[in-house]
Amino acid sequence: MASPSRSTHGPIAARARISRANAEALLQPAHSGRVAMKLRDLALGLVLSMTSTAAVAGGGPFGIDHKVPYDDSGLWDRSYQKKLAMGAALTVVGGAFVADRDSRIGRTFAQSLDAMVLTAGTTTVMKYAFSRERPSETDDPNAFFSGHGHQSFPSGEVAEISTVVTPFIAEYGHDHPAVYALAALPVYDTIARVKVHGHWQSDVLVGAGVGVAWGTWAHRRQSPLIMSVMPGHGVMVGYVKPI
């Protein structure tokens, strides 16, 4: 077995380049839009930065998966991750039903709702199909198809957060660049899920890719899916000024 102390330039650098190329190819469906490219690069750069030495002993589909030191303290507390996911879902659902769908903000909320539902369905199917064990369950990042109860690949939470912010960034980012700060939410969740051993690096990377892809697709649609079947443009409460 090769010693981890050997040179970290030739083979490791080459393998890191291969990992990046594979990851970029996987996220290509979201490549056509500027927003998708920005979010893709954020997620890709983040995951690769967490794997600076992963090429020595990394595994998984991109050769970057490895356990990091467990950290469930402070900002990385698991309860914060759960609150973020729940808060994002409630905000999107509430906004979609309360805002006027004919307004700019209402249409964006409706797109975000579509993306969230489609992303949840996609990641759920993938979790059952790949049945990958989590880092909390095994030290082997190649433990796919392990049967019922193993649902590490991909990260549903990272996919959810990524997909709900994408329509808002795509809609308002050009006019209000500060909206790009929303990308910090999936970036945070990406780091947090790996730190608490809930997911491998490739889990969160693919989750982000799925989320951005569905978010971009939903934003490009002229008419939302879910709210279009609601009577009277959903539930209108009060007055929402188009922004």
Short mmCIF file of C-alpha atoms in Angstrom, two decimals:
data_model
loop_
_atom_site.label_atom_id
_atom_site.label_comp_id
_atom_site.label_asym_id
_atom_site.label_seq_id
_atom_site.Cartn_x
_atom_site.Cartn_y
_atom_site.Cartn_z
CA MET A 1 0.00 0.00 0.00
CA ALA A 2 1.35 3.41 -0.97
CA SER A 3 2.25 5.71 1.88
CA PRO A 4 0.19 8.94 2.15
CA SER A 5 3.44 10.81 2.81
CA ARG A 6 4.65 10.45 -0.79
CA SER A 7 4.68 13.33 -3.28
CA THR A 8 1.44 15.26 -3.51
CA HIS A 9 2.02 16.84 -6.89
CA GLY A 10 2.00 14.44 -9.86
CA PRO A 11 -0.59 11.63 -9.40
CA ILE A 12 -2.68 13.53 -6.87
CA ALA A 13 -2.93 16.66 -8.98
CA ALA A 14 -3.83 14.56 -12.02
CA ARG A 15 -6.50 12.72 -10.10
CA ALA A 16 -7.94 15.98 -8.75
CA ARG A 17 -8.17 17.27 -12.33
CA ILE A 18 -10.00 14.11 -13.38
CA SER A 19 -12.37 14.48 -10.42
CA ARG A 20 -13.14 18.07 -11.38
CA ALA A 21 -13.75 17.10 -15.00
CA ASN A 22 -16.12 14.30 -13.96
CA ALA A 23 -17.99 16.60 -11.61
CA GLU A 24 -18.36 19.32 -14.23
CA ALA A 25 -19.69 16.81 -16.73
CA LEU A 26 -22.32 15.66 -14.22
CA LEU A 27 -23.51 19.21 -13.63
CA GLN A 28 -23.59 20.07 -17.34
CA PRO A 29 -27.43 20.09 -17.64
CA ALA A 30 -27.43 23.36 -15.66
CA HIS A 31 -24.55 24.82 -17.66
CA SER A 32 -26.48 26.88 -20.17
CA GLY A 33 -27.53 29.66 -17.80
CA ARG A 34 -25.26 32.20 -16.13
CA VAL A 35 -26.90 31.60 -12.77
CA ALA A 36 -26.57 27.84 -13.04
CA MET A 37 -22.90 28.27 -13.88
CA LYS A 38 -22.31 30.50 -10.84
CA LEU A 39 -24.01 28.07 -8.46
CA ARG A 40 -22.34 25.10 -10.08
CA ASP A 41 -18.92 26.67 -9.66
CA LEU A 42 -19.67 27.58 -6.06
CA ALA A 43 -20.67 24.03 -5.18
CA LEU A 44 -17.84 22.48 -7.16
CA GLY A 45 -15.20 24.76 -5.71
CA LEU A 46 -16.51 24.21 -2.21
CA VAL A 47 -16.47 20.45 -2.41
CA LEU A 48 -13.02 20.37 -4.01
CA SER A 49 -11.70 22.72 -1.34
CA MET A 50 -12.89 20.29 1.31
CA THR A 51 -10.95 17.53 -0.42
CA SER A 52 -7.50 19.09 -0.70
CA THR A 53 -5.88 15.83 0.39
CA ALA A 54 -8.66 13.49 -0.68
CA ALA A 55 -6.84 12.30 -3.78
CA VAL A 56 -4.52 10.25 -1.58
CA ALA A 57 -7.25 7.97 -0.30
CA GLY A 58 -10.46 9.28 -1.83
CA GLY A 59 -13.16 7.04 -3.22
CA GLY A 60 -16.67 7.31 -4.59
CA PRO A 61 -17.74 8.19 -8.14
CA PHE A 62 -15.33 11.13 -8.45
CA GLY A 63 -12.48 9.81 -6.32
CA ILE A 64 -12.91 12.61 -3.78
CA ASP A 65 -14.96 11.01 -1.01
CA HIS A 66 -13.39 10.66 2.41
CA LYS A 67 -14.34 11.22 6.02
CA VAL A 68 -13.56 14.56 7.57
CA PRO A 69 -13.24 15.09 11.34
CA TYR A 70 -16.70 14.93 12.89
CA ASP A 71 -18.02 18.31 14.01
CA ASP A 72 -21.53 18.82 15.37
CA SER A 73 -20.73 21.93 17.37
CA GLY A 74 -21.50 25.63 16.97
CA LEU A 75 -22.56 26.61 13.47
CA TRP A 76 -22.47 22.99 12.32
CA ASP A 77 -25.00 21.78 14.89
CA ARG A 78 -27.39 19.39 13.17
CA SER A 79 -30.41 21.23 14.54
CA TYR A 80 -29.47 24.32 12.50
CA GLN A 81 -29.42 22.28 9.31
CA LYS A 82 -32.87 20.89 10.03
CA LYS A 83 -34.22 24.36 10.76
CA LEU A 84 -32.76 25.69 7.53
CA ALA A 85 -34.37 22.94 5.45
CA MET A 86 -37.72 23.31 7.20
CA GLY A 87 -37.62 27.10 7.03
CA ALA A 88 -36.82 27.06 3.32
CA ALA A 89 -39.69 24.67 2.56
CA LEU A 90 -42.23 26.62 4.64
CA THR A 91 -41.14 29.93 3.12
CA VAL A 92 -41.53 28.62 -0.42
CA VAL A 93 -44.89 26.96 0.19
CA GLY A 94 -46.22 29.97 2.08
CA GLY A 95 -44.97 32.43 -0.51
CA ALA A 96 -46.40 30.42 -3.40
CA PHE A 97 -49.87 30.33 -1.85
CA VAL A 98 -49.96 33.84 -0.41
CA ALA A 99 -48.41 35.96 -3.17
CA ASP A 100 -50.28 36.86 -6.34
CA ARG A 101 -49.04 34.48 -9.00
CA ASP A 102 -49.32 37.22 -11.63
CA SER A 103 -46.75 39.33 -9.76
CA ARG A 104 -43.04 38.90 -10.24
CA ILE A 105 -42.44 37.66 -6.71
CA GLY A 106 -45.47 35.36 -6.82
CA ARG A 107 -44.33 33.80 -10.08
CA THR A 108 -40.86 33.23 -8.65
CA PHE A 109 -42.25 31.58 -5.52
CA ALA A 110 -44.37 29.32 -7.73
CA GLN A 111 -41.30 28.36 -9.76
CA SER A 112 -39.39 27.63 -6.58
CA LEU A 113 -42.23 25.40 -5.37
CA ASP A 114 -42.20 23.43 -8.62
CA ALA A 115 -38.45 23.02 -8.38
CA MET A 116 -38.59 21.91 -4.76
CA VAL A 117 -41.20 19.22 -5.42
CA LEU A 118 -39.45 17.91 -8.55
CA THR A 119 -36.10 17.89 -6.76
CA ALA A 120 -37.54 15.99 -3.80
CA GLY A 121 -38.99 13.38 -6.14
CA THR A 122 -35.72 13.02 -8.06
CA THR A 123 -33.49 12.69 -5.00
CA THR A 124 -35.87 10.24 -3.34
CA VAL A 125 -35.79 7.94 -6.35
CA MET A 126 -32.00 8.21 -6.53
CA LYS A 127 -31.60 7.45 -2.83
CA TYR A 128 -33.54 4.20 -3.16
CA ALA A 129 -31.87 3.30 -6.43
CA PHE A 130 -28.28 3.76 -5.22
CA SER A 131 -28.83 2.83 -1.53
CA ARG A 132 -25.47 4.21 -0.50
CA GLU A 133 -24.27 4.03 3.09
CA ARG A 134 -23.57 7.28 4.92
CA PRO A 135 -20.21 8.16 6.46
CA SER A 136 -21.87 7.61 9.83
CA GLU A 137 -22.57 4.02 8.80
CA THR A 138 -19.34 2.98 7.12
CA ASP A 139 -15.75 4.03 6.39
CA ASP A 140 -16.09 2.83 2.80
CA PRO A 141 -17.13 5.60 0.37
CA ASN A 142 -17.80 2.96 -2.29
CA ALA A 143 -20.60 1.25 -0.35
CA PHE A 144 -23.38 1.62 -2.92
CA PHE A 145 -26.36 -0.72 -3.43
CA SER A 146 -26.36 -1.74 0.22
CA GLY A 147 -30.08 -2.31 0.40
CA HIS A 148 -32.99 -0.82 2.33
CA GLY A 149 -32.30 1.95 4.82
CA HIS A 150 -29.21 3.42 3.18
CA GLN A 151 -29.96 6.75 1.52
CA SER A 152 -26.81 8.82 1.40
CA PHE A 153 -26.66 9.51 -2.36
CA PRO A 154 -27.51 12.26 -3.17
CA SER A 155 -28.07 14.80 -0.40
CA GLY A 156 -31.74 15.72 -0.35
CA GLU A 157 -31.23 18.71 1.91
CA VAL A 158 -28.50 20.29 -0.20
CA ALA A 159 -30.62 19.64 -3.29
CA GLU A 160 -33.62 21.31 -1.65
CA ILE A 161 -31.76 24.43 -0.53
CA SER A 162 -30.02 24.73 -3.90
CA THR A 163 -33.22 24.44 -5.88
CA VAL A 164 -35.34 26.88 -3.88
CA VAL A 165 -32.80 29.72 -4.16
CA THR A 166 -32.05 29.21 -7.86
CA PRO A 167 -35.24 30.80 -9.29
CA PHE A 168 -34.80 33.84 -7.04
CA ILE A 169 -31.17 34.30 -8.04
CA ALA A 170 -32.07 33.84 -11.70
CA GLU A 171 -34.96 36.31 -11.48
CA TYR A 172 -33.46 39.04 -9.32
CA GLY A 173 -29.69 38.56 -9.48
CA HIS A 174 -29.19 40.84 -12.48
CA ASP A 175 -31.22 43.72 -11.01
CA HIS A 176 -30.19 43.19 -7.40
CA PRO A 177 -26.74 41.53 -7.15
CA ALA A 178 -27.13 41.21 -3.37
CA VAL A 179 -29.55 38.37 -4.09
CA TYR A 180 -26.55 36.22 -4.98
CA ALA A 181 -25.92 36.05 -1.23
CA LEU A 182 -28.67 33.40 -1.17
CA ALA A 183 -26.06 31.03 -2.59
CA ALA A 184 -24.48 31.05 0.88
CA LEU A 185 -27.36 28.87 2.12
CA PRO A 186 -26.60 25.77 0.01
CA VAL A 187 -22.89 26.39 0.52
CA TYR A 188 -23.38 26.28 4.29
CA ASP A 189 -25.52 23.15 4.09
CA THR A 190 -22.98 21.47 1.83
CA ILE A 191 -20.24 21.91 4.41
CA ALA A 192 -22.47 21.08 7.36
CA ARG A 193 -23.80 17.78 5.97
CA VAL A 194 -20.26 16.53 5.36
CA LYS A 195 -19.00 17.67 8.76
CA VAL A 196 -21.70 15.76 10.68
CA HIS A 197 -21.05 12.62 8.58
CA GLY A 198 -24.49 12.78 7.03
CA HIS A 199 -23.07 12.67 3.51
CA TRP A 200 -19.99 12.09 1.42
CA GLN A 201 -18.56 14.88 -0.71
CA SER A 202 -20.06 13.49 -3.92
CA ASP A 203 -23.49 13.26 -2.25
CA VAL A 204 -23.65 17.00 -1.66
CA LEU A 205 -22.09 17.81 -5.03
CA VAL A 206 -24.66 15.76 -6.94
CA GLY A 207 -27.43 17.06 -4.70
CA ALA A 208 -26.48 20.64 -5.55
CA GLY A 209 -26.39 19.73 -9.24
CA VAL A 210 -29.86 18.20 -9.16
CA GLY A 211 -31.23 21.20 -7.30
CA VAL A 212 -29.72 23.81 -9.61
CA ALA A 213 -30.85 21.87 -12.68
CA TRP A 214 -34.50 21.70 -11.59
CA GLY A 215 -34.41 25.29 -10.30
CA THR A 216 -33.12 26.53 -13.65
CA TRP A 217 -35.70 24.48 -15.54
CA ALA A 218 -38.56 25.77 -13.39
CA HIS A 219 -37.47 29.38 -13.84
CA ARG A 220 -37.44 29.05 -17.62
CA ARG A 221 -41.04 27.83 -17.78
CA GLN A 222 -43.65 30.38 -18.80
CA SER A 223 -46.25 28.89 -16.50
CA PRO A 224 -45.71 27.09 -13.17
CA LEU A 225 -46.93 23.53 -12.79
CA ILE A 226 -48.40 23.25 -9.31
CA MET A 227 -49.97 26.68 -8.91
CA SER A 228 -51.48 26.51 -12.41
CA VAL A 229 -53.94 23.86 -11.20
CA MET A 230 -54.98 25.91 -8.16
CA PRO A 231 -58.30 27.77 -8.53
CA GLY A 232 -58.18 31.56 -8.59
CA HIS A 233 -54.39 31.84 -8.84
CA GLY A 234 -53.87 30.19 -5.48
CA VAL A 235 -54.79 31.83 -2.18
CA MET A 236 -54.45 35.62 -2.22
CA VAL A 237 -54.01 37.17 1.21
CA GLY A 238 -53.76 40.96 1.49
CA TYR A 239 -51.86 42.91 -1.13
CA VAL A 240 -48.46 42.05 -2.54
CA LYS A 241 -46.73 44.76 -4.53
CA PRO A 242 -44.88 43.31 -7.57
CA ILE A 243 -41.11 43.54 -7.10
#
